[in-house]
Short mmCIF file of C-alpha atoms in Angstrom, two decimals:
data_model
loop_
_atom_site.label_atom_id
_atom_site.label_comp_id
_atom_site.label_asym_id
_atom_site.label_seq_id
_atom_site.Cartn_x
_atom_site.Cartn_y
_atom_site.Cartn_z
CA MET A 1 90.94 60.31 82.15
CA LYS A 2 88.05 59.49 84.44
CA LYS A 3 85.08 61.75 83.88
CA ASN A 4 83.11 63.07 86.82
CA GLY A 5 80.26 64.75 85.02
CA PHE A 6 81.82 68.19 85.48
CA ARG A 7 81.79 69.10 81.81
CA ASN A 8 78.23 67.94 81.23
CA GLY A 9 77.16 69.78 84.36
CA ALA A 10 78.87 72.96 83.23
CA ILE A 11 77.19 72.84 79.84
CA GLY A 12 73.82 71.83 81.23
CA ALA A 13 73.83 74.63 83.78
CA ILE A 14 74.15 77.35 81.17
CA SER A 15 70.51 77.53 80.14
CA LEU A 16 69.27 77.59 83.73
CA LEU A 17 71.77 80.24 84.72
CA MET A 18 70.85 82.38 81.76
CA ILE A 19 67.15 82.23 82.67
CA ALA A 20 67.92 83.18 86.25
CA PHE A 21 70.14 86.05 85.17
CA LEU A 22 67.70 87.46 82.66
CA ALA A 23 64.96 87.33 85.27
CA CYS A 24 67.02 89.57 87.57
CA PRO A 25 68.65 92.18 85.32
CA GLY A 26 69.27 94.69 88.11
CA GLN A 27 67.58 97.81 89.37
CA LEU A 28 66.45 99.27 86.09
CA GLY A 29 64.59 102.53 85.91
CA ALA A 30 65.19 104.44 89.14
CA ALA A 31 67.82 107.18 89.13
CA PRO A 32 70.61 106.73 91.71
CA LYS A 33 70.35 108.96 94.77
CA GLY A 34 71.89 109.46 98.18
CA LYS A 35 75.36 108.80 99.58
CA LEU A 36 76.82 105.87 101.48
CA VAL A 37 80.10 105.99 103.39
CA ALA A 38 82.03 102.78 104.11
CA ALA A 39 85.13 102.54 106.30
CA LEU A 40 88.27 100.73 105.21
CA SER A 41 90.99 99.91 107.72
CA SER A 42 93.66 101.09 105.32
CA ASP A 43 93.89 103.06 102.12
CA ILE A 44 93.92 101.09 98.90
CA SER A 45 97.42 100.58 97.55
CA THR A 46 96.67 100.97 93.83
CA LEU A 47 93.90 101.12 91.24
CA ASP A 48 95.79 98.61 89.07
CA THR A 49 93.49 95.61 89.47
CA GLN A 50 96.30 93.15 88.69
CA ASN A 51 99.04 94.58 90.91
CA HIS A 52 97.73 93.57 94.32
CA ASN A 53 96.25 90.73 96.29
CA ILE A 54 94.38 92.80 98.84
CA ARG A 55 90.69 92.54 99.76
CA ILE A 56 90.02 96.26 100.14
CA ASN A 57 91.52 96.86 96.69
CA TYR A 58 89.20 94.20 95.29
CA ILE A 59 86.22 95.85 96.96
CA VAL A 60 86.91 99.20 95.31
CA GLY A 61 87.89 97.51 92.04
CA TRP A 62 84.63 95.58 91.78
CA HIS A 63 82.76 98.89 91.75
CA LEU A 64 84.82 100.12 88.80
CA TYR A 65 85.37 96.98 86.73
CA ASP A 66 83.45 93.81 85.88
CA ASN A 67 84.41 90.14 85.81
CA LEU A 68 83.48 87.67 83.07
CA VAL A 69 81.36 85.71 85.54
CA THR A 70 80.17 86.30 89.09
CA ARG A 71 78.84 84.35 92.06
CA ASP A 72 75.19 84.63 93.06
CA GLN A 73 75.25 85.33 96.80
CA LYS A 74 71.99 83.45 97.42
CA THR A 75 72.64 80.27 95.46
CA MET A 76 76.48 80.58 95.62
CA GLN A 77 76.56 79.43 92.00
CA ILE A 78 78.70 80.98 89.26
CA VAL A 79 76.41 82.96 86.92
CA PRO A 80 76.93 85.07 83.75
CA HIS A 81 78.22 88.62 83.93
CA LEU A 82 80.30 90.11 81.08
CA ALA A 83 80.22 86.62 79.60
CA GLU A 84 76.64 85.74 78.67
CA SER A 85 77.33 82.02 78.34
CA TRP A 86 80.10 79.45 78.12
CA LYS A 87 80.71 75.81 77.32
CA LEU A 88 83.55 73.30 77.43
CA LEU A 89 84.47 72.18 73.92
CA ASP A 90 86.89 69.63 75.39
CA ASP A 91 88.64 69.21 78.77
CA ASN A 92 91.04 72.07 77.96
CA THR A 93 88.97 74.51 75.87
CA TRP A 94 86.39 76.93 77.25
CA GLU A 95 84.36 78.96 74.75
CA PHE A 96 82.78 82.19 76.01
CA LYS A 97 80.11 84.35 74.38
CA LEU A 98 80.48 87.97 75.50
CA ARG A 99 77.82 90.53 76.22
CA LYS A 100 77.34 93.05 73.40
CA GLY A 101 77.03 96.82 73.74
CA VAL A 102 79.17 97.16 76.91
CA LYS A 103 81.62 100.08 76.98
CA PHE A 104 84.35 101.34 79.26
CA ASP A 105 84.10 104.84 80.76
CA ASN A 106 86.00 106.39 77.84
CA GLY A 107 83.72 104.79 75.26
CA GLU A 108 86.08 101.98 74.28
CA PRO A 109 83.99 98.88 73.52
CA PHE A 110 84.39 95.75 75.64
CA ASN A 111 85.20 92.84 73.34
CA ALA A 112 87.17 89.62 72.99
CA GLU A 113 90.42 91.51 72.38
CA CYS A 114 90.03 93.12 75.82
CA VAL A 115 89.66 89.69 77.45
CA LYS A 116 92.72 88.40 75.60
CA PHE A 117 94.74 91.48 76.61
CA THR A 118 93.62 91.26 80.25
CA ILE A 119 94.56 87.60 80.59
CA GLU A 120 97.88 87.96 78.79
CA ARG A 121 98.79 90.92 81.03
CA GLY A 122 97.98 88.75 84.05
CA LEU A 123 100.26 86.00 82.77
CA ASP A 124 103.33 88.25 83.06
CA PRO A 125 105.68 86.48 85.53
CA LYS A 126 105.92 89.72 87.51
CA CYS A 127 102.16 90.16 87.79
CA THR A 128 100.74 89.69 91.29
CA GLN A 129 97.58 88.20 89.84
CA ARG A 130 99.44 85.56 87.81
CA PRO A 131 98.23 82.61 90.01
CA THR A 132 94.66 83.45 88.98
CA VAL A 133 95.39 82.78 85.31
CA SER A 134 98.59 80.69 85.35
CA TRP A 135 96.53 77.67 84.25
CA ILE A 136 95.86 79.33 80.88
CA LYS A 137 97.95 78.38 77.85
CA GLU A 138 96.36 80.58 75.21
CA VAL A 139 93.43 82.88 74.43
CA LYS A 140 92.00 82.72 70.91
CA VAL A 141 89.72 85.46 69.60
CA ILE A 142 87.06 83.94 67.34
CA ASP A 143 85.18 87.19 66.72
CA ASP A 144 84.42 90.39 68.64
CA HIS A 145 82.17 88.59 71.08
CA THR A 146 83.45 85.02 71.06
CA LEU A 147 86.73 83.71 72.45
CA ARG A 148 88.27 80.47 73.59
CA ILE A 149 90.44 80.04 76.66
CA ILE A 150 92.72 77.04 76.33
CA SER A 151 94.17 75.65 79.54
CA ILE A 152 97.56 73.96 79.88
CA LYS A 153 95.81 71.00 81.45
CA PRO A 154 92.21 70.44 82.57
CA TYR A 155 91.50 73.03 85.26
CA PRO A 156 88.41 72.33 87.38
CA VAL A 157 88.18 75.74 89.08
CA ALA A 158 88.51 77.84 85.92
CA LEU A 159 85.15 79.60 86.29
CA GLN A 160 85.74 80.34 89.98
CA ARG A 161 89.07 81.91 89.13
CA LEU A 162 87.47 84.09 86.46
CA SER A 163 84.87 85.33 88.93
CA ASN A 164 87.52 87.63 90.41
CA PHE A 165 89.59 88.80 87.46
CA GLN A 166 88.50 92.21 86.25
CA MET A 167 88.39 92.96 82.53
CA LEU A 168 90.50 95.89 81.30
CA PRO A 169 90.35 98.29 78.31
CA ALA A 170 93.15 97.13 76.02
CA LYS A 171 93.51 100.23 73.85
CA TRP A 172 93.35 102.71 76.78
CA LEU A 173 95.83 100.83 78.92
CA LYS A 174 98.33 100.43 76.08
CA GLU A 175 98.15 104.17 75.43
CA LYS A 176 98.30 105.33 79.06
CA GLY A 177 100.72 102.80 80.54
CA ASN A 178 100.94 101.02 83.87
CA ASP A 179 101.90 104.03 86.03
CA TYR A 180 98.85 105.97 84.86
CA PHE A 181 96.61 102.94 85.40
CA ALA A 182 97.77 102.68 89.03
CA THR A 183 96.06 105.99 89.88
CA HIS A 184 93.24 106.22 87.33
CA ALA A 185 90.27 104.04 86.39
CA ASN A 186 88.39 103.24 83.19
CA GLY A 187 86.07 100.31 83.71
CA THR A 188 82.74 98.81 82.72
CA GLY A 189 81.56 98.57 86.34
CA PRO A 190 78.53 100.20 88.02
CA TYR A 191 80.54 103.20 89.27
CA ARG A 192 83.17 105.54 87.85
CA LEU A 193 86.02 107.06 89.82
CA LYS A 194 85.40 110.66 90.86
CA GLU A 195 88.38 111.15 93.17
CA TRP A 196 91.05 109.15 94.96
CA LYS A 197 92.81 111.29 97.55
CA ARG A 198 95.39 109.11 99.24
CA GLY A 199 94.77 108.63 102.94
CA VAL A 200 91.51 110.59 102.78
CA HIS A 201 88.90 108.93 100.56
CA VAL A 202 87.90 107.22 97.35
CA ILE A 203 84.74 108.75 95.88
CA LEU A 204 82.71 106.88 93.27
CA GLU A 205 79.76 108.11 91.22
CA ALA A 206 77.01 105.79 89.92
CA LYS A 207 76.59 105.22 86.19
CA GLU A 208 73.00 105.78 85.21
CA ASP A 209 73.68 103.92 81.95
CA TYR A 210 75.34 100.86 83.54
CA TRP A 211 74.64 97.86 81.34
CA LYS A 212 73.00 95.95 84.19
CA GLY A 213 70.88 98.89 85.31
CA ALA A 214 71.87 101.85 87.47
CA PRO A 215 72.82 101.12 91.10
CA ALA A 216 70.44 102.56 93.71
CA ILE A 217 72.96 104.79 95.52
CA LYS A 218 74.45 107.75 93.64
CA THR A 219 77.66 108.29 95.61
CA ILE A 220 79.86 105.77 97.41
CA VAL A 221 82.67 107.03 99.63
CA PHE A 222 85.36 104.71 100.98
CA ARG A 223 87.24 106.26 103.87
CA PRO A 224 90.47 104.75 105.28
CA ILE A 225 90.23 104.83 109.07
CA LYS A 226 93.06 103.01 110.80
CA GLU A 227 91.59 102.45 114.25
CA ILE A 228 88.54 100.18 114.58
CA ALA A 229 87.43 102.15 117.66
CA THR A 230 87.22 105.28 115.52
CA GLN A 231 85.29 103.40 112.82
CA ILE A 232 82.75 102.18 115.39
CA SER A 233 82.47 105.61 116.97
CA GLU A 234 81.65 107.11 113.57
CA LEU A 235 79.17 104.30 112.89
CA LEU A 236 77.35 105.11 116.14
CA THR A 237 77.29 108.85 115.43
CA GLY A 238 76.20 108.59 111.80
CA GLY A 239 79.44 109.52 110.07
CA ILE A 240 79.95 106.02 108.64
CA ASP A 241 77.33 103.67 107.19
CA ILE A 242 79.29 100.41 106.97
CA VAL A 243 82.18 99.03 109.04
CA ARG A 244 83.81 95.74 108.05
CA ASP A 245 85.21 93.26 110.57
CA ILE A 246 83.57 94.42 113.77
CA PRO A 247 85.46 92.82 116.72
CA PRO A 248 83.18 90.28 118.41
CA ASP A 249 83.39 92.04 121.76
CA GLN A 250 81.81 95.15 120.17
CA ILE A 251 78.75 93.36 118.75
CA SER A 252 76.48 94.05 121.74
CA LEU A 253 77.45 97.74 121.76
CA ILE A 254 76.25 98.09 118.17
CA GLU A 255 73.20 95.88 118.53
CA ASN A 256 72.04 97.90 121.54
CA SER A 257 72.43 101.22 119.74
CA GLN A 258 69.55 103.12 118.20
CA ILE A 259 71.34 103.75 114.94
CA ALA A 260 73.24 100.62 113.85
CA ARG A 261 72.89 96.86 113.54
CA ILE A 262 75.04 93.77 112.92
CA SER A 263 74.96 91.42 109.92
CA LYS A 264 76.98 88.18 109.97
CA ALA A 265 77.93 85.52 107.42
CA PRO A 266 80.36 82.57 107.51
CA THR A 267 83.22 83.27 105.13
CA LEU A 268 86.06 81.48 103.37
CA ARG A 269 88.69 83.55 105.21
CA VAL A 270 91.06 81.49 107.31
CA ILE A 271 93.48 82.78 109.93
CA TYR A 272 96.75 80.93 110.52
CA LEU A 273 100.32 81.28 111.69
CA VAL A 274 102.92 80.93 108.92
CA MET A 275 106.49 79.96 109.77
CA ASP A 276 109.45 80.64 107.48
CA ALA A 277 110.39 76.97 107.16
CA ASP A 278 112.14 77.54 103.82
CA GLY A 279 114.31 80.34 105.22
CA ARG A 280 113.30 82.84 102.54
CA ALA A 281 113.98 85.74 104.89
CA GLY A 282 117.18 84.25 106.31
CA SER A 283 118.19 81.93 109.12
CA SER A 284 115.59 81.35 111.84
CA PRO A 285 114.95 78.79 114.60
CA VAL A 286 111.65 77.94 112.88
CA GLN A 287 113.63 76.08 110.22
CA ASN A 288 113.93 73.35 112.87
CA LEU A 289 110.90 71.00 112.74
CA LYS A 290 110.89 70.54 116.52
CA VAL A 291 110.66 74.31 117.04
CA ARG A 292 107.70 74.52 114.66
CA GLN A 293 106.02 71.60 116.44
CA ALA A 294 106.69 73.28 119.80
CA ILE A 295 105.07 76.52 118.61
CA SER A 296 102.08 74.51 117.38
CA HIS A 297 101.67 72.83 120.80
CA ALA A 298 102.15 76.13 122.66
CA ILE A 299 99.10 77.99 121.25
CA ASP A 300 95.63 77.32 122.70
CA VAL A 301 93.53 78.00 119.61
CA ASN A 302 90.24 76.87 121.15
CA THR A 303 90.57 79.41 123.95
CA ILE A 304 91.31 82.18 121.42
CA ILE A 305 88.13 81.23 119.51
CA ASN A 306 85.99 81.17 122.65
CA THR A 307 87.36 84.35 124.23
CA ILE A 308 88.78 86.86 121.75
CA MET A 309 86.50 85.75 118.92
CA GLY A 310 83.47 85.21 121.18
CA GLY A 311 82.73 81.95 119.37
CA ASN A 312 82.40 83.73 116.02
CA ALA A 313 84.84 81.36 114.28
CA ILE A 314 85.28 77.65 113.58
CA ARG A 315 88.40 75.46 113.63
CA THR A 316 90.12 74.76 110.35
CA ALA A 317 92.07 71.68 109.24
CA GLY A 318 95.30 71.72 107.28
CA VAL A 319 94.66 75.49 106.97
CA LEU A 320 91.46 74.79 104.98
CA ASN A 321 87.98 76.07 105.74
CA PRO A 322 85.15 73.47 105.80
CA GLN A 323 83.74 75.34 102.78
CA HIS A 324 86.86 74.64 100.70
CA PHE A 325 86.76 71.67 98.35
CA GLY A 326 89.52 69.41 99.70
CA TYR A 327 88.83 70.08 103.40
CA ASP A 328 89.25 66.99 105.60
CA LYS A 329 88.19 67.25 109.25
CA SER A 330 90.53 64.42 110.26
CA LEU A 331 93.41 66.89 109.77
CA GLU A 332 92.07 69.24 112.46
CA ASN A 333 94.24 70.10 115.48
CA PRO A 334 97.26 67.78 115.00
CA TYR A 335 99.12 69.49 117.85
CA PRO A 336 96.75 69.84 120.84
CA TYR A 337 97.53 72.56 123.36
CA ASN A 338 100.31 71.14 125.51
CA PRO A 339 102.82 73.67 126.91
CA GLU A 340 104.85 70.94 128.64
CA LYS A 341 105.31 69.12 125.34
CA ALA A 342 106.28 72.44 123.74
CA ARG A 343 108.98 73.10 126.35
CA GLN A 344 110.36 69.58 125.88
CA LEU A 345 110.57 69.99 122.08
CA LEU A 346 112.31 73.37 122.46
CA LYS A 347 114.85 71.80 124.79
CA GLU A 348 115.49 68.96 122.33
CA ALA A 349 115.96 71.55 119.55
CA ASN A 350 118.49 73.56 121.58
CA TYR A 351 116.26 76.58 121.08
CA PRO A 352 118.08 79.94 121.60
CA PHE A 353 115.90 81.31 124.43
CA ASP A 354 117.80 84.61 124.49
CA ARG A 355 116.81 85.39 120.88
CA PRO A 356 113.50 87.26 120.42
CA MET A 357 111.33 85.83 117.68
CA ARG A 358 109.67 88.21 115.24
CA LEU A 359 105.87 87.83 115.33
CA VAL A 360 103.83 90.11 113.06
CA THR A 361 100.34 90.53 111.65
CA TYR A 362 98.27 93.23 109.94
CA THR A 363 95.02 95.15 110.01
CA GLY A 364 92.60 95.06 107.13
CA SER A 365 91.07 91.58 107.08
CA ILE A 366 91.71 90.02 110.50
CA GLN A 367 89.26 90.85 113.28
CA ASN A 368 90.96 91.97 116.49
CA PRO A 369 94.48 91.56 115.06
CA ARG A 370 96.29 93.15 118.00
CA ALA A 371 94.44 91.02 120.54
CA ILE A 372 95.20 87.90 118.48
CA VAL A 373 98.92 88.60 118.08
CA GLU A 374 99.27 89.52 121.77
CA ALA A 375 97.51 86.33 122.80
CA VAL A 376 99.82 84.23 120.61
CA ALA A 377 102.85 86.09 121.98
CA GLY A 378 101.60 85.39 125.49
CA TYR A 379 101.32 81.66 124.80
CA LEU A 380 104.82 81.60 123.28
CA ASN A 381 106.24 83.53 126.22
CA LYS A 382 104.78 80.92 128.59
CA VAL A 383 107.00 78.24 127.04
CA GLY A 384 110.06 80.50 127.03
CA ILE A 385 109.93 82.02 123.52
CA LYS A 386 110.55 85.77 123.61
CA THR A 387 108.80 87.77 120.89
CA ASN A 388 108.98 91.12 119.14
CA ILE A 389 105.50 91.83 117.84
CA ASN A 390 104.29 94.32 115.25
CA VAL A 391 100.90 95.02 113.68
CA TYR A 392 101.12 96.56 110.20
CA SER A 393 98.46 99.10 109.36
CA ASP A 394 99.89 99.80 105.89
CA ILE A 395 98.38 96.88 104.01
CA GLY A 396 100.41 97.68 100.90
CA MET A 397 103.66 97.31 102.82
CA TRP A 398 102.44 94.08 104.44
CA ASP A 399 101.57 92.61 101.06
CA ARG A 400 104.87 93.70 99.52
CA LEU A 401 106.99 92.24 102.33
CA GLY A 402 105.11 88.95 102.08
CA ARG A 403 105.48 88.68 98.31
CA GLU A 404 109.18 89.55 98.46
CA GLY A 405 109.92 86.84 101.01
CA LYS A 406 110.80 89.24 103.83
CA GLN A 407 108.42 87.95 106.50
CA ASN A 408 110.89 86.08 108.67
CA ASP A 409 110.18 83.90 111.75
CA CYS A 410 106.38 83.91 112.21
CA HIS A 411 103.51 85.93 110.79
CA ILE A 412 99.79 85.64 111.46
CA HIS A 413 98.18 85.71 108.09
CA SER A 414 94.70 85.49 106.63
CA TRP A 415 93.46 84.38 103.23
CA GLY A 416 89.99 84.79 101.77
CA SER A 417 90.71 82.68 98.66
CA GLY A 418 89.39 85.38 96.34
CA GLY A 419 85.95 83.81 96.36
CA VAL A 420 87.29 80.45 95.10
CA TYR A 421 85.82 77.64 97.20
CA ASP A 422 88.61 75.20 96.45
CA ALA A 423 91.90 74.23 98.13
CA ASP A 424 93.72 75.30 94.98
CA ALA A 425 93.02 78.93 95.89
CA ILE A 426 95.12 78.78 99.04
CA TYR A 427 97.44 75.77 98.78
CA TYR A 428 98.90 76.76 95.42
CA ASN A 429 99.60 80.33 96.53
CA TYR A 430 101.12 79.40 99.89
CA PHE A 431 102.72 75.97 99.54
CA ARG A 432 103.81 75.72 95.87
CA LYS A 433 107.50 76.50 95.57
CA GLY A 434 108.14 79.61 93.53
CA GLU A 435 104.81 81.26 94.31
CA ALA A 436 105.04 84.70 95.90
CA PHE A 437 103.67 83.82 99.34
CA CYS A 438 105.24 80.37 99.74
CA TYR A 439 107.35 80.01 102.92
CA GLY A 440 107.16 76.21 103.22
CA SER A 441 107.45 73.77 100.33
CA SER A 442 108.77 70.43 99.09
CA PRO A 443 108.99 68.57 95.76
CA GLU A 444 106.26 66.15 96.93
CA MET A 445 103.97 69.04 97.76
CA ASP A 446 104.62 70.65 94.37
CA LYS A 447 103.60 67.46 92.57
CA TRP A 448 100.41 66.97 94.63
CA LEU A 449 99.33 70.55 94.02
CA ASP A 450 100.17 70.45 90.31
CA ASP A 451 98.30 67.16 89.86
CA ALA A 452 95.27 68.35 91.88
CA ARG A 453 94.75 71.39 89.65
CA SER A 454 95.14 69.32 86.50
CA THR A 455 92.37 66.75 86.76
CA MET A 456 88.59 66.86 86.74
CA ASN A 457 88.45 63.69 88.88
CA GLU A 458 87.06 64.91 92.20
CA GLU A 459 87.98 61.81 94.22
CA MET A 460 91.56 61.99 93.01
CA ARG A 461 91.69 65.70 93.84
CA LYS A 462 90.44 65.03 97.39
CA LYS A 463 93.20 62.45 97.92
CA LEU A 464 95.87 64.83 96.64
CA TYR A 465 94.67 67.65 98.88
CA TYR A 466 94.56 65.27 101.83
CA ASN A 467 98.22 64.46 101.15
CA ALA A 468 99.03 68.17 101.02
CA GLY A 469 97.16 68.95 104.24
CA LYS A 470 98.77 66.05 106.08
CA TYR A 471 102.20 67.20 104.94
CA ILE A 472 101.48 70.73 106.20
CA ASN A 473 100.55 69.19 109.55
CA ASP A 474 103.42 66.69 109.73
CA GLN A 475 105.98 69.37 108.88
CA ALA A 476 104.19 71.98 111.03
CA LEU A 477 104.48 74.50 108.16
CA ALA A 478 101.59 76.49 109.62
CA VAL A 479 99.36 76.54 112.68
CA SER A 480 95.72 76.39 111.60
CA PHE A 481 93.66 78.80 113.71
CA TYR A 482 90.08 79.28 112.48
CA ALA A 483 87.69 80.40 109.76
CA GLN A 484 86.44 83.91 110.37
CA THR A 485 82.83 85.10 110.34
CA ALA A 486 82.08 88.30 108.44
CA ILE A 487 80.68 90.79 110.96
CA LEU A 488 79.39 93.98 109.35
CA GLY A 489 78.24 96.99 111.32
CA LEU A 490 75.58 98.86 109.31
CA ASN A 491 73.61 102.02 109.81
CA LYS A 492 69.96 100.94 110.06
CA ARG A 493 69.12 103.02 107.00
CA VAL A 494 71.23 100.67 104.83
CA ILE A 495 69.51 97.71 103.18
CA TYR A 496 72.31 95.20 102.73
CA GLU A 497 73.63 92.01 104.38
CA ALA A 498 77.12 90.61 104.95
CA PRO A 499 78.33 88.76 101.82
CA PRO A 500 79.66 85.21 102.34
CA ASP A 501 82.57 85.85 99.95
CA GLU A 502 83.55 89.15 101.69
CA PHE A 503 83.31 91.24 98.51
CA LEU A 504 81.46 94.25 99.86
CA ARG A 505 79.05 95.09 97.05
CA THR A 506 77.67 98.48 97.96
CA PHE A 507 76.47 98.69 94.36
CA GLU A 508 73.78 96.20 95.47
CA ALA A 509 72.88 98.21 98.59
CA GLN A 510 69.91 100.52 98.98
CA LEU A 511 69.03 103.29 101.42
CA LYS A 512 65.72 103.49 103.21
CA GLU A 513 63.65 106.57 102.41
#
């Protein structure tokens, strides 16, 4: 196997990362005070950190539980967290040294057995989080604070995957069971759960004895508010401190207010149109390649970016964001806007013009979702495709329908890659046959994706991901729209900026006196 210096780099980085971490241990000393209220566009679906794939669930979960490693938002490097250090013993074996003295809310100690339990629970074929750890063959406990994770094959994005996989209390969860876990919390994170009242709020209380130092704000309240207009209204009247995903056309309203401001950051999140090419949800015209190509030609993505998004987005290529490893700009826009070409392809495909096509999307991570889906429907109507559109506000239902293969025809989706800056984080979930969200696949694609996640050779990985992206384009499995910019609306009393990886860390926020 060709070496690319990855292992040496990983080992060599440990000392530097440890120095940086120890120099910034957190906000030690000051007692938490004050309250911050953040709006969520939907209620969380569960407190089971492994039974969802939803950003707002992650946001709440990160306040309650910790990951082995985390990503520094300034350097964007992976740095120690519950794991103090790590090294590669060989291409398939990662050894981690765990932090000592860390306890869950109920007093249960965090140790290597908890890591082993957490990973093995995630490997259950029915677990939603299985793709995060499916590369792992075995976890060996060496002692209470040392363990080895052995991968099936070399896995170059192992640390990135572990930066969003929350550690669980083995003894507590075995005693209480999965149903109890779905509505209760017992983590090592900076906050403990005070109350989750479905549809009303999630209230968290700061831990003054958090191992990294107490967070600055005593109480965090997450409030599900369905309508973005209501969220903004509350932001401008002081009822809400943070609103995620401000629509671009509302930026000036907030910037010109006396009470709130805007913070932006480019993110990994990509927006794209998925077509049920595999027919998971039943027979559909989109199983005809010419129909998929026609839909791709019918949508003017550049105009959507310049108008609805106000320029706060950039084109993607083969569904990938320029920040993803594996992105190739030459794969951008394979089907330029051409309604005449779209009509010709539909005619050649004997498209059933009297049949409405189902076109759906969801609130929760996509800015201006209704405007986007209505714009796409308008473009499709122009070439003769009738549509039935729907915007799901219940993010749990949206996620469940997607995972169960019930999203027929077309759905406008988004994917933030869970903070993993690598094509593996999106391609494997969406284009590897057998994965929960895969609606377009092939044996060739499966092999490229399997090979790309099994080698440390970066040049080889780039070639494999190019093949995958070109296949997505050639088969028009998806229409690449754009990469979204995080646009936070914040009360001016809040000291915090939009995070590039979209994990809203209010435990790092402060309030002005």
